[in-house]
mmCIF file of C-alpha atoms and ligand atoms in Angstrom:
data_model
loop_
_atom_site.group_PDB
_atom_site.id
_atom_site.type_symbol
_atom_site.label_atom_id
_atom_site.label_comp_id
_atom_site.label_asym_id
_atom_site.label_seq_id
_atom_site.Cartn_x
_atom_site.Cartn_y
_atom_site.Cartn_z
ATOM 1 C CA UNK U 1 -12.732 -12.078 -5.002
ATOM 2 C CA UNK U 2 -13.743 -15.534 -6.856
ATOM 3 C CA UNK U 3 -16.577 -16.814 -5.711
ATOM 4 C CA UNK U 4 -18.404 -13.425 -5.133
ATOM 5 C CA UNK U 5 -19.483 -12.076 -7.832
ATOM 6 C CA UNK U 6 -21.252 -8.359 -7.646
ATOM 7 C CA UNK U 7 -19.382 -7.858 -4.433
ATOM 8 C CA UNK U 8 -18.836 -4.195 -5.581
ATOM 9 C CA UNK U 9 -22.027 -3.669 -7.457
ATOM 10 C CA UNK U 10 -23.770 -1.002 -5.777
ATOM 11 C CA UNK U 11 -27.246 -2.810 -6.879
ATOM 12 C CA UNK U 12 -26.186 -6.317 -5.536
ATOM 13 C CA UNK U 13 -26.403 -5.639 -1.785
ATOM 14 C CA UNK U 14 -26.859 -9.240 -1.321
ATOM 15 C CA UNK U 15 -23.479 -10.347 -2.860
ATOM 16 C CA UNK U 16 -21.852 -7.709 -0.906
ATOM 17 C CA UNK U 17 -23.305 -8.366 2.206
ATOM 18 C CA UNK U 18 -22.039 -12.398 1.691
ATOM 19 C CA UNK U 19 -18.790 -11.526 1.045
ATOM 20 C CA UNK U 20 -18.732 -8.296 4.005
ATOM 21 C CA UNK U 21 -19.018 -11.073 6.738
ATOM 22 C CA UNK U 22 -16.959 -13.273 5.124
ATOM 23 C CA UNK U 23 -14.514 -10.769 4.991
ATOM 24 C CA UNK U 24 -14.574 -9.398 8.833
ATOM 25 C CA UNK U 25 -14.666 -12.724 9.785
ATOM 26 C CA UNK U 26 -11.362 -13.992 8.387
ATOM 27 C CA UNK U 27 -9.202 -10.579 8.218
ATOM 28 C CA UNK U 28 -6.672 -10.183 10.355
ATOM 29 C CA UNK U 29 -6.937 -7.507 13.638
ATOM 30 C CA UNK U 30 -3.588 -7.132 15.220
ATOM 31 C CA UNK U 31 0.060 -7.140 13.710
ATOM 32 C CA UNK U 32 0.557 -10.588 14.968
ATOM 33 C CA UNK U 33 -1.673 -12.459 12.781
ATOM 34 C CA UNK U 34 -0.147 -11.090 9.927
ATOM 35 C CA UNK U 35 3.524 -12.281 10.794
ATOM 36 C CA UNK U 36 5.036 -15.567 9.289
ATOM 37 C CA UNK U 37 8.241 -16.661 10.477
ATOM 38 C CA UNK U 38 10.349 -17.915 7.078
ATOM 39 C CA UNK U 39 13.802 -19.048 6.771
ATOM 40 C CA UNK U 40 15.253 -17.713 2.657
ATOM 41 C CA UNK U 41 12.439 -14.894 1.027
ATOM 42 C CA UNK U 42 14.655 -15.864 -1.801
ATOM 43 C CA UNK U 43 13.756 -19.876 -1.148
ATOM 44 C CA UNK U 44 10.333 -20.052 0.516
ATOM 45 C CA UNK U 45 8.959 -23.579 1.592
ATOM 46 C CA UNK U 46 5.692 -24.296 0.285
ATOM 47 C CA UNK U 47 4.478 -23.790 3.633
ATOM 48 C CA UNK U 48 5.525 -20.439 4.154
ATOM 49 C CA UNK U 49 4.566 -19.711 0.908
ATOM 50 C CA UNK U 50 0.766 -20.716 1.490
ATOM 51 C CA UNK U 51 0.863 -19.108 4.870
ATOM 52 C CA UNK U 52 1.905 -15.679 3.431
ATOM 53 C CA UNK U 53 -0.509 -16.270 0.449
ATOM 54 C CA UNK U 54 -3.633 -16.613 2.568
ATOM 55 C CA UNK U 55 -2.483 -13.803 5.020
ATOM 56 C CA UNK U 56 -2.973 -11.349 1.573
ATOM 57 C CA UNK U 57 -6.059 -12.912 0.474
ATOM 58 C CA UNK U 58 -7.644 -12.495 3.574
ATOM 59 C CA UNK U 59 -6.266 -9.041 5.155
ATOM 60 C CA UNK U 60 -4.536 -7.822 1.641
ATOM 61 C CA UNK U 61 -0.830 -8.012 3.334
ATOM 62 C CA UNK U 62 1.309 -10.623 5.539
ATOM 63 C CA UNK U 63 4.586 -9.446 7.129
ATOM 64 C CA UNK U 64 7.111 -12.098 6.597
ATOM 65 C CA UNK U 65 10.297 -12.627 9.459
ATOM 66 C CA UNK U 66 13.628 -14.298 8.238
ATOM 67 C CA UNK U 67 16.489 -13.997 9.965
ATOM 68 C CA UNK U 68 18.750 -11.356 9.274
ATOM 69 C CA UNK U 69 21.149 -12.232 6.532
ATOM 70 C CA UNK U 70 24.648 -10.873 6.251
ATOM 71 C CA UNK U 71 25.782 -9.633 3.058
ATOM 72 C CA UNK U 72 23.146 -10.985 1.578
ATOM 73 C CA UNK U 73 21.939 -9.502 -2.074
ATOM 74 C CA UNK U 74 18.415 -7.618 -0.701
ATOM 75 C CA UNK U 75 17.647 -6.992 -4.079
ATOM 76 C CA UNK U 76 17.567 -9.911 -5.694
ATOM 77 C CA UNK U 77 16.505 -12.065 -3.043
ATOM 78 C CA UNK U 78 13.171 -9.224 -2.709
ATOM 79 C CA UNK U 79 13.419 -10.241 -6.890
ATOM 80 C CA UNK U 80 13.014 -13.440 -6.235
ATOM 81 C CA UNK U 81 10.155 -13.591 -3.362
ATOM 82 C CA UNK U 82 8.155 -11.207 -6.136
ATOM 83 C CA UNK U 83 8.548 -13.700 -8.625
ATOM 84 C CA UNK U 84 7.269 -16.993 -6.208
ATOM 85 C CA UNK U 85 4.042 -14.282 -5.980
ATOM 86 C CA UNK U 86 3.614 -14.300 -9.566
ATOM 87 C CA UNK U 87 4.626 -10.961 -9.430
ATOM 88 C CA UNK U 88 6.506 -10.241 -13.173
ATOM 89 C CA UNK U 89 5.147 -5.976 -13.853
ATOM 90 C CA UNK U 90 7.625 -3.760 -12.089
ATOM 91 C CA UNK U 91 7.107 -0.536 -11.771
ATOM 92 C CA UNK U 92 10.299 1.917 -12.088
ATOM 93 C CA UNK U 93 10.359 5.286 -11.003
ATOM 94 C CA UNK U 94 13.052 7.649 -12.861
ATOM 95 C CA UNK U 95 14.645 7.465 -8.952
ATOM 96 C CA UNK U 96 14.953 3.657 -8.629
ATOM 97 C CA UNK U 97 17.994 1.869 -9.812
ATOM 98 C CA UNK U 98 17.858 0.088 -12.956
ATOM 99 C CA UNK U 99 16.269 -3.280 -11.356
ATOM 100 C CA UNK U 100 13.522 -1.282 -10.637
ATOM 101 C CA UNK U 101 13.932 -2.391 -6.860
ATOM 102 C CA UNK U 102 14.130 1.476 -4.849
ATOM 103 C CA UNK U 103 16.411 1.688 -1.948
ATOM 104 C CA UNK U 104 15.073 4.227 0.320
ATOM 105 C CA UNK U 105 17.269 5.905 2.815
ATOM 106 C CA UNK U 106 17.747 9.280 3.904
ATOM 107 C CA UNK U 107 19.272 11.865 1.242
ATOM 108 C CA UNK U 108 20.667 15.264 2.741
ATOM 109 C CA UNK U 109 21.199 16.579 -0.559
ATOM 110 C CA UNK U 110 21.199 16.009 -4.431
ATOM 111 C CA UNK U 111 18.072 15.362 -6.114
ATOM 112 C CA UNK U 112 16.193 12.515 -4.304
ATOM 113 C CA UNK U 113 16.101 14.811 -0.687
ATOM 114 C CA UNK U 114 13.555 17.080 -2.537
ATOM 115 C CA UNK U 115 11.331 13.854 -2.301
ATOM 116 C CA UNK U 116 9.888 13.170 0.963
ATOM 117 C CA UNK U 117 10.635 9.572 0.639
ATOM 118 C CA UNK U 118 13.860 10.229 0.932
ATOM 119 C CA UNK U 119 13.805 11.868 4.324
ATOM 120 C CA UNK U 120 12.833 11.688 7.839
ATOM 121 C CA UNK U 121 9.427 13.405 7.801
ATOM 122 C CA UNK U 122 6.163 11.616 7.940
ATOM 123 C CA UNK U 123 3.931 10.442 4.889
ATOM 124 C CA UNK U 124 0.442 10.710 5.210
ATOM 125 C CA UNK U 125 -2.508 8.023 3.862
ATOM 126 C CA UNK U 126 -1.399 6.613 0.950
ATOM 127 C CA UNK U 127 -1.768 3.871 -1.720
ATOM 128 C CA UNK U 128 1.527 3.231 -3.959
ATOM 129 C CA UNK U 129 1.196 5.070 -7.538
ATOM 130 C CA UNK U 130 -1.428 7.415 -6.581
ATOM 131 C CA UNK U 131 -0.126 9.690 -9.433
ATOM 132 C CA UNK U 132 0.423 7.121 -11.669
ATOM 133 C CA UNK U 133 -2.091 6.953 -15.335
ATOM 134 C CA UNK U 134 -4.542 3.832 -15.575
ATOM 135 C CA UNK U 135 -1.791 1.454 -17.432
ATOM 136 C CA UNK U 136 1.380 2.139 -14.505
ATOM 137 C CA UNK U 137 -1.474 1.238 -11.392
ATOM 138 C CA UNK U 138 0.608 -0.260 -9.130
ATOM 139 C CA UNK U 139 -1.462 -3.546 -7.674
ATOM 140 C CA UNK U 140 1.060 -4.844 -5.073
ATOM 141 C CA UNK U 141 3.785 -3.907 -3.123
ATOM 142 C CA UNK U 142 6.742 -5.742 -1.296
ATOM 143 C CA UNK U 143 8.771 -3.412 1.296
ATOM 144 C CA UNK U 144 11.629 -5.436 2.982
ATOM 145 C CA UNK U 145 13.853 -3.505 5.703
ATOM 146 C CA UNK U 146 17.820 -4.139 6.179
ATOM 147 C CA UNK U 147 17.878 -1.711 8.334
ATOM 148 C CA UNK U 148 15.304 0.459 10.917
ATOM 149 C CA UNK U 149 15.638 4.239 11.486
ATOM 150 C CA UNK U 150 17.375 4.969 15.266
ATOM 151 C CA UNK U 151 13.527 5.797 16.411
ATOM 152 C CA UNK U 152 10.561 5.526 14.637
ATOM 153 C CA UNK U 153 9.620 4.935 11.163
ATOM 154 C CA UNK U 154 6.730 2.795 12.010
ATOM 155 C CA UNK U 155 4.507 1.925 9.215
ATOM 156 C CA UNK U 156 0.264 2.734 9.553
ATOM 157 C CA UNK U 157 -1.675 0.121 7.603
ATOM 158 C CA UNK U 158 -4.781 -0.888 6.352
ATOM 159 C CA UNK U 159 -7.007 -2.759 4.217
ATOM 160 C CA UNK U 160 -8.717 -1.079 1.590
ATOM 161 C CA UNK U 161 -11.204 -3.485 1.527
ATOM 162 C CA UNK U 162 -12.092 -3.117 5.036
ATOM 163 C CA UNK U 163 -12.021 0.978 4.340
ATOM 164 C CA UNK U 164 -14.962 0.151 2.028
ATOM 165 C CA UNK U 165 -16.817 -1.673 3.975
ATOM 166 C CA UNK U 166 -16.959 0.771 6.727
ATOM 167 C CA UNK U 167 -17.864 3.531 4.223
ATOM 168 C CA UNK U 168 -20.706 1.378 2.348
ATOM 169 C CA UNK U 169 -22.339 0.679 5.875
ATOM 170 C CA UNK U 170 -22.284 4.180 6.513
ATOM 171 C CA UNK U 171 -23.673 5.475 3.099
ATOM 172 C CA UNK U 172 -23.732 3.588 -0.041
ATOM 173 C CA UNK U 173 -23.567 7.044 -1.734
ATOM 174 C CA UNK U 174 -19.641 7.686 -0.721
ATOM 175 C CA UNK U 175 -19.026 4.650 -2.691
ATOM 176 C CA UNK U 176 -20.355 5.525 -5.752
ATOM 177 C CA UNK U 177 -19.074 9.183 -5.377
ATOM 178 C CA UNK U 178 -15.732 7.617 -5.048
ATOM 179 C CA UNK U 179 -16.464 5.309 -8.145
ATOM 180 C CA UNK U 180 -17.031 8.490 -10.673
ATOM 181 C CA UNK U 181 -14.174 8.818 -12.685
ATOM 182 C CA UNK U 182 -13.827 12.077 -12.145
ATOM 183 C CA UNK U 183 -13.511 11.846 -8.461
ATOM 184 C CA UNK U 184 -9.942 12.762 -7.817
ATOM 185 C CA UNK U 185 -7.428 15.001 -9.707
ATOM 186 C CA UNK U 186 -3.566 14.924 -8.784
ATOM 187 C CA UNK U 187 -2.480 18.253 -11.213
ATOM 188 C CA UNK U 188 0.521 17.367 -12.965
ATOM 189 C CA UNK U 189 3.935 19.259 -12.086
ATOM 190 C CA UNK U 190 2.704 18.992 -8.504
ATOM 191 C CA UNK U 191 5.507 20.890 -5.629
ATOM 192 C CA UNK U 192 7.752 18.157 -5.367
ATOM 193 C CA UNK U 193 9.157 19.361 -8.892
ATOM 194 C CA UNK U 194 8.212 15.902 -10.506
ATOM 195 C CA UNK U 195 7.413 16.326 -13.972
ATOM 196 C CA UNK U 196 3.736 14.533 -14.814
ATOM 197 C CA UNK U 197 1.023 15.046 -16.433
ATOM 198 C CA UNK U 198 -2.159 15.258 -14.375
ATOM 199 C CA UNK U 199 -4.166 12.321 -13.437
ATOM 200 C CA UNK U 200 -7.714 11.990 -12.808
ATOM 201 C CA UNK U 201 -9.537 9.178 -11.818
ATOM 202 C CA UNK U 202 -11.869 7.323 -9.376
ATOM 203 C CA UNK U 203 -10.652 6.295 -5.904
ATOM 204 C CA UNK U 204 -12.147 3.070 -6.179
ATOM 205 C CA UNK U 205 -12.489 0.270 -9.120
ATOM 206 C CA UNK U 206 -12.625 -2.728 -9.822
ATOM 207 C CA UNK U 207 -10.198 -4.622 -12.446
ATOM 208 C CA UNK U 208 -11.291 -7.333 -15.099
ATOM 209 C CA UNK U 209 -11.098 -9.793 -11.913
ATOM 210 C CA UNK U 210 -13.438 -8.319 -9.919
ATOM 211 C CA UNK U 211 -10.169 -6.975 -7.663
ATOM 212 C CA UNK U 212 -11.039 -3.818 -5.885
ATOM 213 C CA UNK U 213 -8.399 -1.226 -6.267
ATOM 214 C CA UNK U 214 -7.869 2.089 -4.198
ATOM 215 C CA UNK U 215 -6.312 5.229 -5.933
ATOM 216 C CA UNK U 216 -6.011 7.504 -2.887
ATOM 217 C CA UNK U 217 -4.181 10.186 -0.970
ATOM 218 C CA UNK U 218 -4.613 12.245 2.113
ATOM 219 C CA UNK U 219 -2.178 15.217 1.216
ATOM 220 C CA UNK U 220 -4.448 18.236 1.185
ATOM 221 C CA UNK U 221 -1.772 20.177 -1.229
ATOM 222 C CA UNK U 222 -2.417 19.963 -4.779
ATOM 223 C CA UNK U 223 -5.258 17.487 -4.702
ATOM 224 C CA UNK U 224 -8.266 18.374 -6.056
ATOM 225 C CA UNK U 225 -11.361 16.321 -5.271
ATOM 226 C CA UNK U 226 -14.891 16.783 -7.320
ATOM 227 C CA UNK U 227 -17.613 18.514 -5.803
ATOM 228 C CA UNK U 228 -19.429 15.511 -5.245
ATOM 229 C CA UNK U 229 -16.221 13.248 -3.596
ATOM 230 C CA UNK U 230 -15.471 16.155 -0.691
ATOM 231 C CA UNK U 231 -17.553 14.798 1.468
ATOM 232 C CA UNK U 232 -16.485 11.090 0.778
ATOM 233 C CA UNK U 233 -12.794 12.487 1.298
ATOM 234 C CA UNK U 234 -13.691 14.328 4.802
ATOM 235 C CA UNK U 235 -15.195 10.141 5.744
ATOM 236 C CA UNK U 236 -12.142 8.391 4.569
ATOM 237 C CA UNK U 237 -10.251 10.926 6.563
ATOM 238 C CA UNK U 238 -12.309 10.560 9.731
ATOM 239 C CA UNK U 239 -12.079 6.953 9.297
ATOM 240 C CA UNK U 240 -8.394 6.785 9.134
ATOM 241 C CA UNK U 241 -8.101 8.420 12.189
ATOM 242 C CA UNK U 242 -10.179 7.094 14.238
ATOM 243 C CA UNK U 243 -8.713 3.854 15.976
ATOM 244 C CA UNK U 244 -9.788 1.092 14.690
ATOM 245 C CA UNK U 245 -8.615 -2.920 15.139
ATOM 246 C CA UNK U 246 -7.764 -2.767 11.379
ATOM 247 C CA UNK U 247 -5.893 -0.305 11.449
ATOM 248 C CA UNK U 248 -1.824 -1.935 12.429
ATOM 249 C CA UNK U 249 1.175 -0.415 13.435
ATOM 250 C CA UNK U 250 4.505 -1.711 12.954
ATOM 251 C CA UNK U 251 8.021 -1.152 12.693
ATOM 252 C CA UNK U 252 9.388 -3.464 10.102
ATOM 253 C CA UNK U 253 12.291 -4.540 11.851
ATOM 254 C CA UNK U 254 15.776 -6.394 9.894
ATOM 255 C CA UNK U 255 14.976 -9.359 7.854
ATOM 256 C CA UNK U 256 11.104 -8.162 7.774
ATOM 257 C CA UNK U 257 8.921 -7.255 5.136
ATOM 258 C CA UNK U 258 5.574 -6.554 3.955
ATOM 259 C CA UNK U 259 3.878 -8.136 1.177
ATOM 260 C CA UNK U 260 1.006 -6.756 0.093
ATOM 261 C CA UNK U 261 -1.859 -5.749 -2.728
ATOM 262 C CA UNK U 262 -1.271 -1.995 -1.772
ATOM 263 C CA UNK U 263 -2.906 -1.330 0.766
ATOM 264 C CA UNK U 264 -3.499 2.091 2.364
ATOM 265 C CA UNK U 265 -0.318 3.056 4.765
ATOM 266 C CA UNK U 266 1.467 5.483 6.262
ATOM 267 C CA UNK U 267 5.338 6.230 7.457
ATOM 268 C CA UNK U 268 5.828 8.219 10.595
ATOM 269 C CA UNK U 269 8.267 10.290 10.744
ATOM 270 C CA UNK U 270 11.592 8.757 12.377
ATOM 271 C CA UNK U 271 15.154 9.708 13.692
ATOM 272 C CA UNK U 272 18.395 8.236 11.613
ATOM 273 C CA UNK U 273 21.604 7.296 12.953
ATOM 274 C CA UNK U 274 23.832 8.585 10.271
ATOM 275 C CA UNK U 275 26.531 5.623 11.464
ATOM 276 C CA UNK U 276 23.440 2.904 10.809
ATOM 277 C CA UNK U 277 21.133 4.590 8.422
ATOM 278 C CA UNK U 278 17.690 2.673 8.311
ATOM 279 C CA UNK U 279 17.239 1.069 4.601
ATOM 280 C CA UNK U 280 14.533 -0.370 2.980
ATOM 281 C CA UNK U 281 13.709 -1.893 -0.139
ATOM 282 C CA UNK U 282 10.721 -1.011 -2.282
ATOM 283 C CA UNK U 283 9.176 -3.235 -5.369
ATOM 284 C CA UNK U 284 5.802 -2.188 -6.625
ATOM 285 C CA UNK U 285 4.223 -4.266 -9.604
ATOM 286 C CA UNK U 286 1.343 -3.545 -11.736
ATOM 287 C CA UNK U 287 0.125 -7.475 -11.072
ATOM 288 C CA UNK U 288 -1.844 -7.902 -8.337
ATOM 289 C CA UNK U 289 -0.817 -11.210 -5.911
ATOM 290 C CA UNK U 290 -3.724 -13.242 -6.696
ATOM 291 C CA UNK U 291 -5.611 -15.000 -4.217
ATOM 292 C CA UNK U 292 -4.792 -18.753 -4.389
ATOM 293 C CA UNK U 293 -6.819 -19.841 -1.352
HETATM 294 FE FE1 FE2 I 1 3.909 4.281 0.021
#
């Protein structure tokens, strides 16, 4: 956000309106611009490095393409690509292994197949860390696939940034609505059986940086929304389903990943092969990747 200051001041419409066509005119509208082709996510060249870089400060994500690497360490090399971002806070679930790098796969039983992660059904709208208090907000988020599910699996994403521009042309009102910290309630001890306490807080804000975050899911189930956010919810939903050039879809494929400020995405629901079980590899940081362009 440097150079635009008052961006997400309500009051400012004139910041906000300089950095709203800046904005659609430089983020991305298909899958394709947000691929870079790279070698080592472990070694990046400078090059790839910049072109991933301005791919996230423009469309908050880039989808990076190495080729597939044989018994390669995933982990560490996803490590690694983290730390050329800057990107130092990990955030570890009580699931993840120690590294606090989360393989997800398909569990048939034991305790992580109670968590939809961890199996083949969809996941609606989503930022990473919804549930999470204030201090564990999770600002970016690297995905990197070794392996796809049989059919399926794609990912939905989009731009949070873009989902508040098309809400602040409709009505400035749904922003601020959103903006009240009272806005959205996740109760703790929600169905999956996690143990937390409950979080409330406003969908959007904006950090010490003038970074716009997005706290936000679409589950309907143990989410309680303020009087005054319901109908801000019922125009986020609308929006996200109604198609839309900034809205991708894509099936991260082997030697792909995404890296990203957390954007708003999905997982469709997908078929495994139990012989080639589709595995990815999940990193979320409190840091935000910051924009270097
Ligand atoms: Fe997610």
């Amino acid at each position: 956000m440097s150079g635009f200051p008052g961006v997400f001041d309500l009051a400012d419409a004139a910041a906000y309106g300089r950095w709203r066509d800046s904005k659609l005119s430089r983020a991305a509208r298909s899958v394709a611009d947000l691929v870079v082709e790279v070698q080592d996510i472990a070694h990046l060249s400078d090059a790839e490095h910049a072109a991933l870089a301005g791919r996230v400060a423009h469309s908050g994500m880039a989808v990076y393409a190495e080729p597939p690497k044989a018994g390669r360490d995933d982990k560490a090399a996803l490590r690694a690509l983290a730390g050329r971002f800057g990107l130092a806070g990990l955030d570890s679930n009580h699931l993840a292994d120690d590294d606090g790098v989360t393989p997800l796969s398909v569990h048939r039983d034991g305790i992580r197949s109670r968590y939809i992660p961890y199996t083949e059904r969809p996941i609606a709208w989503h930022t990473d860390g919804y549930y999470n208090p204030p201090e564990r907000t999770v600002r970016a988020l690297l995905l990197h696939c070794a392996r796809p599910a049989a059919q399926g699996g794609a990912n939905r994403l989009m731009d949070h940034e873009i989902l508040y521009i098309l809400l602040r042309d409709e009505d400035p009102e749904l922003i601020r609505v959103l903006m009240a910290p009272d806005a959205m309630t996740i109760p703790g001890n929600d169905e999956d059986g996690m143990q937390r306490p409950a979080t409330t807080g406003p969908v959007f804000s904006v950090d010490g940086l003038g970074n716009l975050h997005m706290r936000y899911t679409a589950r309907t189930r143990s989410i309680e929304w303020s009087e005054a956010a319901r109908p801000a919810a019922d125009a986020i939903r609308r929006l996200l389903e109604t198609p839309s050039p900034f809205i991708f879809e894509h099936v991260l494929q082997p030697g792909q990943g995404l890296v990203s400020n957390n954007p708003l995405h999905t997982r469709e629901p997908f078929a495994d092969d139990s012989a080639r079980p589709r595995l990815l590899y999940r990193a979320r940081f409190h840091d935000r990747i910051q924009d270097q362009s």
